[in-house]
PDB file of C-alpha atoms and ligand atoms in Angstrom:
ATOM      1  CA  MET I   1      47.820  -4.398  53.942  1.00 49.00           C
ATOM      2  CA  SER I   2      45.548  -6.028  55.639  1.00 54.00           C
ATOM      3  CA  GLY I   3      45.282  -9.476  57.430  1.00 57.00           C
ATOM      4  CA  THR I   4      42.528 -10.780  55.234  1.00 56.00           C
ATOM      5  CA  ALA I   5      43.790  -9.481  52.003  1.00 56.00           C
ATOM      6  CA  LYS I   6      47.234 -10.865  52.743  1.00 59.00           C
ATOM      7  CA  ALA I   7      46.430 -14.430  53.831  1.00 59.00           C
ATOM      8  CA  ALA I   8      44.066 -14.201  50.497  1.00 53.00           C
ATOM      9  CA  LEU I   9      46.941 -12.995  48.302  1.00 54.00           C
ATOM     10  CA  GLY I  10      49.326 -15.256  49.965  1.00 57.00           C
ATOM     11  CA  VAL I  11      46.253 -18.338  48.258  1.00 54.00           C
ATOM     12  CA  LEU I  12      46.506 -17.236  44.921  1.00 55.00           C
ATOM     13  CA  VAL I  13      50.990 -17.084  45.289  1.00 58.00           C
ATOM     14  CA  GLY I  14      50.521 -20.270  46.045  1.00 58.00           C
ATOM     15  CA  ARG I  15      48.003 -21.254  43.259  1.00 59.00           C
ATOM     16  CA  PRO I  16      48.780 -19.728  40.051  1.00 59.00           C
ATOM     17  CA  LEU I  17      46.386 -21.474  38.022  1.00 63.00           C
ATOM     18  CA  ILE I  18      43.913 -20.678  41.106  1.00 59.00           C
ATOM     19  CA  ALA I  19      45.015 -16.971  39.267  1.00 60.00           C
ATOM     20  CA  ILE I  20      44.951 -17.502  36.209  1.00 61.00           C
ATOM     21  CA  ALA I  21      41.438 -18.852  35.910  1.00 60.00           C
ATOM     22  CA  LEU I  22      40.134 -15.054  38.257  1.00 56.00           C
ATOM     23  CA  ALA I  23      41.998 -13.483  35.998  1.00 59.00           C
ATOM     24  CA  ALA I  24      40.990 -14.664  32.964  1.00 57.00           C
ATOM     25  CA  ALA I  25      37.227 -15.231  34.522  1.00 54.00           C
ATOM     26  CA  VAL I  26      37.317 -11.242  34.547  1.00 52.00           C
ATOM     27  CA  ILE I  27      39.021 -10.529  31.445  1.00 54.00           C
ATOM     28  CA  GLY I  28      37.360 -13.025  29.492  1.00 52.00           C
ATOM     29  CA  ILE I  29      33.918 -10.514  29.807  1.00 45.00           C
ATOM     30  CA  MET I  30      36.290  -8.086  27.547  1.00 48.00           C
ATOM     31  CA  LEU I  31      37.019 -10.827  25.072  1.00 46.00           C
ATOM     32  CA  LEU I  32      33.647 -11.767  24.585  1.00 47.00           C
ATOM     33  CA  HIS I  33      33.270 -10.523  21.106  1.00 64.00           C
ATOM     34  CA  THR I  34      34.908 -11.770  18.749  1.00 74.00           C
ATOM     35  CA  HIS I  35      35.044 -10.017  15.394  1.00 77.00           C
ATOM     36  CA  ARG I  36      34.550 -11.134  11.497  1.00 82.00           C
ATOM     37  CA  GLN I  37      37.046  -9.147  10.089  1.00 86.00           C
ATOM     38  CA  LYS I  38      39.038  -9.494   6.106  1.00 93.00           C
ATOM     39  CA  THR I  39      42.617  -9.829   5.508  1.00 96.00           C
ATOM     40  CA  PRO I  40      44.274  -7.327   3.815  1.00 96.00           C
ATOM     41  CA  VAL I  41      44.625  -8.177  -0.228  1.00 96.00           C
ATOM     42  CA  THR I  42      43.042 -12.123  -0.263  1.00 96.00           C
ATOM     43  CA  HIS I  43      40.034 -10.845   1.714  1.00 96.00           C
ATOM     44  CA  ARG I  44      39.450 -13.698   3.322  1.00 95.00           C
ATOM     45  CA  VAL I  45      36.670 -13.362   6.162  1.00 91.00           C
ATOM     46  CA  GLU I  46      38.528 -14.347   9.541  1.00 89.00           C
ATOM     47  CA  HIS I  47      37.654 -14.492  13.308  1.00 83.00           C
ATOM     48  CA  VAL I  48      39.824 -13.308  15.935  1.00 85.00           C
ATOM     49  CA  THR I  49      38.881 -12.160  19.580  1.00 81.00           C
ATOM     50  CA  LEU I  50      41.766 -10.104  20.246  1.00 81.00           C
ATOM     51  CA  SER I  51      41.537  -6.309  19.430  1.00 85.00           C
ATOM     52  CA  ASP I  52      44.333  -5.037  17.829  1.00 90.00           C
ATOM     53  CA  ALA I  53      45.466  -2.895  21.772  1.00 87.00           C
ATOM     54  CA  GLN I  54      45.288  -6.398  22.867  1.00 84.00           C
ATOM     55  CA  GLN I  55      47.864  -7.651  20.260  1.00 86.00           C
ATOM     56  CA  MET I  56      49.909  -4.711  19.820  1.00 90.00           C
ATOM     57  CA  GLN I  57      50.387  -5.114  24.181  1.00 85.00           C
ATOM     58  CA  LEU I  58      50.999  -9.536  23.046  1.00 83.00           C
ATOM     59  CA  GLY I  59      53.364  -8.785  20.485  1.00 88.00           C
ATOM     60  CA  ALA I  60      55.264  -5.627  22.762  1.00 88.00           C
ATOM     61  CA  GLN I  61      56.148  -8.012  25.605  1.00 84.00           C
ATOM     62  CA  GLU I  62      57.450 -10.834  23.910  1.00 85.00           C
ATOM     63  CA  TYR I  63      59.969  -7.798  21.812  1.00 91.00           C
ATOM     64  CA  ALA I  64      60.881  -6.102  25.366  1.00 90.00           C
ATOM     65  CA  LYS I  65      61.578  -9.835  26.223  1.00 87.00           C
ATOM     66  CA  THR I  66      63.498 -10.778  22.764  1.00 89.00           C
ATOM     67  CA  LEU I  67      65.762  -7.643  22.697  1.00 93.00           C
ATOM     68  CA  ARG I  68      66.106  -8.263  26.643  1.00 92.00           C
ATOM     69  CA  GLN I  69      67.590 -11.640  25.921  1.00 90.00           C
ATOM     70  CA  ASN I  70      70.033 -10.018  22.793  1.00 93.00           C
ATOM     71  CA  GLY I  71      70.723  -6.913  24.723  1.00 90.00           C
ATOM     72  CA  ALA I  72      74.374  -6.819  23.861  1.00 93.00           C
ATOM     73  CA  ARG I  73      74.197  -8.313  20.299  1.00 97.00           C
ATOM     74  CA  ILE I  74      71.457  -5.698  18.831  1.00 98.00           C
ATOM     75  CA  VAL I  75      72.952  -3.881  16.108  1.00 98.00           C
ATOM     76  CA  ALA I  76      72.872  -0.307  15.984  1.00 97.00           C
ATOM     77  CA  SER I  77      74.963   1.148  12.936  1.00 98.00           C
ATOM     78  CA  GLY I  78      76.284   0.488  10.140  1.00 98.00           C
ATOM     79  CA  PRO I  79      75.204  -0.659   6.883  1.00 98.00           C
ATOM     80  CA  GLN I  80      73.099  -4.278   7.911  1.00 98.00           C
ATOM     81  CA  PHE I  81      71.217  -1.516  10.040  1.00 98.00           C
ATOM     82  CA  ALA I  82      71.033   1.259   8.370  1.00 98.00           C
ATOM     83  CA  GLU I  83      69.716  -1.688   5.131  1.00 98.00           C
ATOM     84  CA  VAL I  84      66.859  -3.113   7.889  1.00 98.00           C
ATOM     85  CA  GLN I  85      65.826   0.375   8.232  1.00 98.00           C
ATOM     86  CA  ARG I  86      65.599   1.385   4.761  1.00 98.00           C
ATOM     87  CA  VAL I  87      63.289  -1.881   3.822  1.00 98.00           C
ATOM     88  CA  ALA I  88      61.871  -1.991   7.027  1.00 98.00           C
ATOM     89  CA  LYS I  89      60.558   1.788   6.913  1.00 98.00           C
ATOM     90  CA  ARG I  90      58.790   1.758   3.008  1.00 98.00           C
ATOM     91  CA  ILE I  91      57.027  -1.843   3.941  1.00 98.00           C
ATOM     92  CA  GLU I  92      56.047  -0.509   6.784  1.00 98.00           C
ATOM     93  CA  SER I  93      54.533   3.158   5.636  1.00 97.00           C
ATOM     94  CA  VAL I  94      52.402  -0.323   2.797  1.00 98.00           C
ATOM     95  CA  ALA I  95      51.448  -2.237   5.374  1.00 98.00           C
ATOM     96  CA  ARG I  96      50.287   0.975   7.956  1.00 97.00           C
ATOM     97  CA  ARG I  97      47.643   1.580   4.979  1.00 97.00           C
ATOM     98  CA  ASP I  98      46.059  -2.052   6.321  1.00 97.00           C
ATOM     99  CA  LYS I  99      46.126  -1.467  10.455  1.00 97.00           C
ATOM    100  CA  PRO I 100      47.091   2.416  11.611  1.00 96.00           C
ATOM    101  CA  ASN I 101      47.014   1.632  15.157  1.00 95.00           C
ATOM    102  CA  PHE I 102      49.790  -0.615  15.220  1.00 97.00           C
ATOM    103  CA  VAL I 103      53.453   1.003  15.975  1.00 96.00           C
ATOM    104  CA  TRP I 104      55.290  -0.687  13.640  1.00 97.00           C
ATOM    105  CA  LYS I 105      59.294  -1.042  14.666  1.00 97.00           C
ATOM    106  CA  VAL I 106      62.700  -3.369  13.614  1.00 98.00           C
ATOM    107  CA  SER I 107      65.493  -4.567  15.186  1.00 97.00           C
ATOM    108  CA  LEU I 108      68.534  -6.153  13.920  1.00 98.00           C
ATOM    109  CA  ILE I 109      70.422  -8.752  16.177  1.00 97.00           C
ATOM    110  CA  ARG I 110      73.302 -10.221  15.274  1.00 98.00           C
ATOM    111  CA  LYS I 111      73.455 -13.722  15.235  1.00 95.00           C
ATOM    112  CA  LYS I 112      74.118 -16.811  12.797  1.00 93.00           C
ATOM    113  CA  GLU I 113      70.554 -17.728  12.626  1.00 90.00           C
ATOM    114  CA  ALA I 114      68.753 -17.070   8.921  1.00 89.00           C
ATOM    115  CA  ASN I 115      65.439 -15.966  10.337  1.00 90.00           C
ATOM    116  CA  ALA I 116      63.184 -13.119  10.956  1.00 93.00           C
ATOM    117  CA  PHE I 117      59.856 -12.511  12.689  1.00 92.00           C
ATOM    118  CA  CYS I 118      57.139  -9.912  13.313  1.00 93.00           C
ATOM    119  CA  LEU I 119      55.184  -9.636  16.747  1.00 91.00           C
ATOM    120  CA  PRO I 120      51.621  -9.162  16.405  1.00 90.00           C
ATOM    121  CA  GLY I 121      50.722  -5.582  16.731  1.00 93.00           C
ATOM    122  CA  GLY I 122      54.196  -5.117  14.866  1.00 96.00           C
ATOM    123  CA  LYS I 123      57.735  -5.253  16.340  1.00 95.00           C
ATOM    124  CA  ILE I 124      59.751  -6.936  13.594  1.00 96.00           C
ATOM    125  CA  VAL I 125      62.623  -8.829  14.560  1.00 95.00           C
ATOM    126  CA  VAL I 126      65.711  -9.203  12.144  1.00 96.00           C
ATOM    127  CA  TYR I 127      68.667 -11.363  12.372  1.00 96.00           C
ATOM    128  CA  THR I 128      71.649 -10.634  10.581  1.00 97.00           C
ATOM    129  CA  GLY I 129      72.253 -14.620   9.522  1.00 95.00           C
ATOM    130  CA  ILE I 130      69.892 -13.744   6.796  1.00 95.00           C
ATOM    131  CA  LEU I 131      70.876 -11.288   4.984  1.00 97.00           C
ATOM    132  CA  PRO I 132      73.168 -13.491   2.976  1.00 95.00           C
ATOM    133  CA  LEU I 133      70.513 -15.211   1.468  1.00 93.00           C
ATOM    134  CA  THR I 134      68.055 -11.647   0.995  1.00 96.00           C
ATOM    135  CA  GLU I 135      71.338 -10.627  -0.824  1.00 97.00           C
ATOM    136  CA  ASN I 136      69.311  -7.206  -1.821  1.00 98.00           C
ATOM    137  CA  ASP I 137      67.130  -4.635  -0.969  1.00 98.00           C
ATOM    138  CA  ALA I 138      64.083  -7.009  -2.625  1.00 98.00           C
ATOM    139  CA  GLY I 139      64.668 -10.192  -1.280  1.00 98.00           C
ATOM    140  CA  LEU I 140      64.882  -8.733   2.377  1.00 98.00           C
ATOM    141  CA  ALA I 141      61.663  -6.560   1.706  1.00 98.00           C
ATOM    142  CA  THR I 142      60.439  -9.791   0.127  1.00 98.00           C
ATOM    143  CA  VAL I 143      61.041 -11.678   3.550  1.00 97.00           C
ATOM    144  CA  LEU I 144      59.352  -7.970   5.158  1.00 98.00           C
ATOM    145  CA  GLY I 145      57.164  -8.247   3.782  1.00 98.00           C
ATOM    146  CA  HIS I 146      56.376 -11.776   4.314  1.00 96.00           C
ATOM    147  CA  GLU I 147      56.339 -11.407   8.001  1.00 95.00           C
ATOM    148  CA  VAL I 148      54.283  -8.588   8.171  1.00 97.00           C
ATOM    149  CA  ALA I 149      51.720  -9.910   6.296  1.00 97.00           C
ATOM    150  CA  HIS I 150      51.287 -12.489   9.141  1.00 94.00           C
ATOM    151  CA  ALA I 151      50.742  -9.393  11.188  1.00 95.00           C
ATOM    152  CA  THR I 152      48.257  -7.419   9.496  1.00 97.00           C
ATOM    153  CA  ALA I 153      46.526 -10.782   8.531  1.00 97.00           C
ATOM    154  CA  GLU I 154      46.404 -10.668  12.626  1.00 94.00           C
ATOM    155  CA  HIS I 155      47.744 -14.516  11.767  1.00 91.00           C
ATOM    156  CA  VAL I 156      48.851 -15.337  15.873  1.00 86.00           C
ATOM    157  CA  ALA I 157      45.343 -14.081  16.947  1.00 85.00           C
ATOM    158  CA  GLU I 158      43.787 -16.279  14.608  1.00 87.00           C
ATOM    159  CA  ARG I 159      46.095 -18.749  15.922  1.00 83.00           C
ATOM    160  CA  ILE I 160      45.185 -18.221  19.324  1.00 80.00           C
ATOM    161  CA  GLU I 161      41.139 -18.284  18.718  1.00 78.00           C
ATOM    162  CA  ARG I 162      41.308 -21.713  16.696  1.00 77.00           C
ATOM    163  CA  ASN I 163      43.523 -23.586  19.573  1.00 73.00           C
ATOM    164  CA  ARG I 164      41.176 -21.985  22.317  1.00 70.00           C
ATOM    165  CA  LEU I 165      44.078 -19.665  24.436  1.00 67.00           C
ATOM    166  CA  THR I 166      42.512 -16.456  24.411  1.00 67.00           C
ATOM    167  CA  GLU I 167      41.921 -16.886  28.461  1.00 68.00           C
ATOM    168  CA  VAL I 168      45.396 -18.165  28.423  1.00 68.00           C
ATOM    169  CA  ALA I 169      46.911 -14.982  26.345  1.00 70.00           C
ATOM    170  CA  ALA I 170      44.206 -12.320  28.222  1.00 69.00           C
ATOM    171  CA  THR I 171      46.034 -13.570  31.732  1.00 68.00           C
ATOM    172  CA  ILE I 172      49.602 -12.475  29.418  1.00 69.00           C
ATOM    173  CA  ILE I 173      48.153  -9.291  28.506  1.00 69.00           C
ATOM    174  CA  ALA I 174      46.593  -8.480  31.887  1.00 69.00           C
ATOM    175  CA  GLY I 175      50.940  -8.673  33.024  1.00 65.00           C
ATOM    176  CA  GLY I 176      52.399 -10.220  35.731  1.00 53.00           C
ATOM    177  CA  VAL I 177      50.137 -13.056  36.579  1.00 50.00           C
ATOM    178  CA  ALA I 178      51.833 -15.999  37.277  1.00 53.00           C
ATOM    179  CA  PHE I 179      50.628 -19.015  34.537  1.00 54.00           C
ATOM    180  CA  THR I 180      52.038 -22.296  34.461  1.00 62.00           C
ATOM    181  CA  PRO I 181      55.457 -23.208  32.210  1.00 62.00           C
ATOM    182  CA  GLU I 182      53.475 -25.655  30.032  1.00 66.00           C
ATOM    183  CA  GLN I 183      51.133 -22.512  29.112  1.00 62.00           C
ATOM    184  CA  PHE I 184      53.536 -20.401  28.677  1.00 62.00           C
ATOM    185  CA  ILE I 185      55.522 -22.321  26.372  1.00 65.00           C
ATOM    186  CA  ARG I 186      52.461 -23.067  24.505  1.00 66.00           C
ATOM    187  CA  VAL I 187      51.474 -19.053  24.279  1.00 67.00           C
ATOM    188  CA  THR I 188      55.013 -18.017  23.185  1.00 66.00           C
ATOM    189  CA  ALA I 189      54.862 -20.530  20.382  1.00 66.00           C
ATOM    190  CA  LEU I 190      51.840 -18.882  18.803  1.00 63.00           C
ATOM    191  CA  LEU I 191      53.832 -15.751  18.498  1.00 61.00           C
ATOM    192  CA  GLY I 192      56.145 -17.125  15.994  1.00 57.00           C
ATOM    193  CA  VAL I 193      59.366 -16.800  18.196  1.00 54.00           C
ATOM    194  CA  GLY I 194      58.729 -20.782  19.131  1.00 46.00           C
ATOM    195  CA  SER I 195      58.287 -23.702  16.790  1.00 41.00           C
ATOM    196  CA  SER I 196      55.877 -25.867  18.647  1.00 42.00           C
ATOM    197  CA  LEU I 197      53.003 -24.468  17.091  1.00 50.00           C
ATOM    198  CA  PRO I 198      54.257 -22.993  13.586  1.00 69.00           C
ATOM    199  CA  PHE I 199      51.591 -20.865  11.636  1.00 81.00           C
ATOM    200  CA  SER I 200      49.355 -24.012   9.521  1.00 83.00           C
ATOM    201  CA  ARG I 201      50.467 -23.862   5.861  1.00 85.00           C
ATOM    202  CA  LYS I 202      47.637 -22.134   4.821  1.00 89.00           C
ATOM    203  CA  GLN I 203      48.998 -18.589   6.756  1.00 91.00           C
ATOM    204  CA  GLU I 204      52.421 -19.313   4.753  1.00 91.00           C
ATOM    205  CA  SER I 205      50.999 -19.121   1.606  1.00 92.00           C
ATOM    206  CA  GLU I 206      48.403 -16.439   2.397  1.00 96.00           C
ATOM    207  CA  ALA I 207      51.657 -14.486   4.011  1.00 95.00           C
ATOM    208  CA  ASP I 208      53.774 -15.291   0.858  1.00 96.00           C
ATOM    209  CA  HIS I 209      50.572 -13.705  -1.680  1.00 97.00           C
ATOM    210  CA  ILE I 210      50.137 -10.375   0.825  1.00 98.00           C
ATOM    211  CA  GLY I 211      53.989  -9.995   1.274  1.00 98.00           C
ATOM    212  CA  LEU I 212      54.380 -10.175  -2.255  1.00 98.00           C
ATOM    213  CA  VAL I 213      52.229  -7.561  -3.019  1.00 98.00           C
ATOM    214  CA  TYR I 214      53.010  -5.209  -0.175  1.00 98.00           C
ATOM    215  CA  MET I 215      57.109  -5.895  -1.453  1.00 98.00           C
ATOM    216  CA  ALA I 216      55.072  -4.274  -5.197  1.00 98.00           C
ATOM    217  CA  ARG I 217      53.310  -1.572  -3.797  1.00 98.00           C
ATOM    218  CA  ALA I 218      56.500  -0.488  -1.601  1.00 98.00           C
ATOM    219  CA  GLY I 219      58.001  -0.081  -5.145  1.00 97.00           C
ATOM    220  CA  TYR I 220      60.369  -3.428  -5.061  1.00 98.00           C
ATOM    221  CA  ASP I 221      60.199  -6.101  -8.519  1.00 97.00           C
ATOM    222  CA  PRO I 222      57.725  -8.603  -7.543  1.00 97.00           C
ATOM    223  CA  HIS I 223      60.536 -10.638  -9.915  1.00 97.00           C
ATOM    224  CA  GLN I 224      62.584 -10.072  -7.315  1.00 97.00           C
ATOM    225  CA  ALA I 225      60.693 -12.209  -4.273  1.00 96.00           C
ATOM    226  CA  LEU I 226      60.223 -15.182  -7.313  1.00 95.00           C
ATOM    227  CA  ALA I 227      64.321 -15.132  -7.504  1.00 95.00           C
ATOM    228  CA  PHE I 228      64.534 -14.900  -3.489  1.00 95.00           C
ATOM    229  CA  TRP I 229      61.797 -17.852  -3.322  1.00 93.00           C
ATOM    230  CA  LYS I 230      63.694 -19.800  -5.460  1.00 91.00           C
ATOM    231  CA  ARG I 231      66.999 -19.286  -3.745  1.00 90.00           C
ATOM    232  CA  MET I 232      65.600 -20.742  -0.663  1.00 88.00           C
ATOM    233  CA  GLN I 233      64.145 -23.753  -2.583  1.00 86.00           C
ATOM    234  CA  ARG I 234      67.683 -24.134  -3.643  1.00 85.00           C
ATOM    235  CA  ALA I 235      69.139 -23.632   0.158  1.00 84.00           C
ATOM    236  CA  SER I 236      66.208 -25.996   1.364  1.00 80.00           C
ATOM    237  CA  ARG I 237      68.439 -28.793  -0.314  1.00 81.00           C
ATOM    238  CA  GLY I 238      70.885 -28.148   1.073  1.00 74.00           C
ATOM    239  CA  LYS I 239      72.342 -29.596   4.535  1.00 72.00           C
ATOM    240  CA  GLU I 240      71.703 -27.269   7.024  1.00 76.00           C
ATOM    241  CA  PRO I 241      68.714 -25.602   5.160  1.00 77.00           C
ATOM    242  CA  PRO I 242      67.792 -22.284   6.905  1.00 79.00           C
ATOM    243  CA  GLU I 243      66.251 -21.269  10.079  1.00 77.00           C
ATOM    244  CA  PHE I 244      63.327 -19.167   7.865  1.00 79.00           C
ATOM    245  CA  LEU I 245      62.123 -22.823   6.292  1.00 77.00           C
ATOM    246  CA  SER I 246      61.535 -24.548   9.734  1.00 71.00           C
ATOM    247  CA  ASP I 247      59.235 -21.876  10.792  1.00 66.00           C
ATOM    248  CA  HIS I 248      58.021 -21.459   7.516  1.00 68.00           C
ATOM    249  CA  PRO I 249      57.609 -24.495   5.489  1.00 64.00           C
ATOM    250  CA  SER I 250      58.175 -24.899   1.805  1.00 66.00           C
ATOM    251  CA  ASP I 251      57.021 -26.781  -0.825  1.00 67.00           C
ATOM    252  CA  ALA I 252      57.341 -27.833  -4.339  1.00 71.00           C
ATOM    253  CA  HIS I 253      54.326 -25.398  -5.137  1.00 86.00           C
ATOM    254  CA  ARG I 254      55.726 -22.455  -3.499  1.00 89.00           C
ATOM    255  CA  VAL I 255      57.013 -20.921  -6.401  1.00 91.00           C
ATOM    256  CA  GLU I 256      54.543 -22.159  -9.024  1.00 93.00           C
ATOM    257  CA  ARG I 257      52.050 -19.951  -6.770  1.00 95.00           C
ATOM    258  CA  VAL I 258      54.121 -16.799  -5.991  1.00 95.00           C
ATOM    259  CA  ARG I 259      54.469 -16.661 -10.083  1.00 96.00           C
ATOM    260  CA  GLY I 260      50.310 -17.142  -9.727  1.00 97.00           C
ATOM    261  CA  TRP I 261      50.560 -14.064  -7.887  1.00 97.00           C
ATOM    262  CA  LEU I 262      53.180 -11.933 -10.018  1.00 97.00           C
ATOM    263  CA  PRO I 263      50.505 -10.157 -12.591  1.00 98.00           C
ATOM    264  CA  GLU I 264      48.553  -8.973 -10.109  1.00 97.00           C
ATOM    265  CA  ALA I 265      51.513  -7.621  -7.982  1.00 98.00           C
ATOM    266  CA  GLU I 266      52.955  -6.448 -11.264  1.00 97.00           C
ATOM    267  CA  SER I 267      49.369  -4.541 -11.864  1.00 96.00           C
ATOM    268  CA  GLU I 268      50.921  -2.599  -8.222  1.00 95.00           C
ATOM    269  CA  TYR I 269      54.336  -2.081  -8.902  1.00 96.00           C
ATOM    270  CA  THR I 270      53.687  -0.440 -12.053  1.00 95.00           C
ATOM    271  CA  ALA I 271      50.364   1.316 -10.890  1.00 91.00           C
ATOM    272  CA  ARG I 272      53.241   3.205  -7.967  1.00 83.00           C
ATOM    273  CA  THR I 273      55.705   3.988 -10.770  1.00 61.00           C
TER     274      THR I 273
HETATM  275 ZN1   ZN F   1      55.692 -17.072   7.902  1.00 95.27          ZN
END
């Protein structure tokens, strides 16, 4: 490496903000084309800038990090592992019709926390702590349908767009470029792992709707979703509500809205059987 190049690199390493600005400027050119798209099932028009490939890369990086941090706790055999793989496979085959580019994969992590999430691009993480609440395959299908819906409806990309964080996301996608801790926190929060910038209520409700239709299309009785959300409603009144609810704020009307979408889900359920 020439002395000049070394000096230039030294300047960049010493000033991560300049490095970010440069990377963002370079990649920004690729990201100028905001596309209009329609969400599956609800057909809402939304605007996102990140392409499928970029969302997949963002999600894959976060997924690899999660697996690295939980290496010893990854469950790779046994009945809980089998259940998660079995249900995820059916939900994924439905979601694939809406997002054929995404590469779906699920991991089960032994953790008391009652939670699950799906990263942009189709990587799903389930904590064993949620299984007592889901109770059965249809309950788990309700959770996975909801989480996968956030990915197919590109809710993270929509949040990134709305919060004008596209350049920060692009910098992370570019790989390895230093970014400030504050920017990192904001983007990982958008990925749904942190909770300082959770999905909006509208997105939550939309994920309930799409998820309900997905579980029905996957062959699970949609009435079981209603039973699951009622269980969650009861659990939220307890001393320690499940973590799942802090990421997925519930309100008194959630169960009623789900009931309202039941006829649509029922017709999808009977159409396939
Ligand atoms: Zn959600």
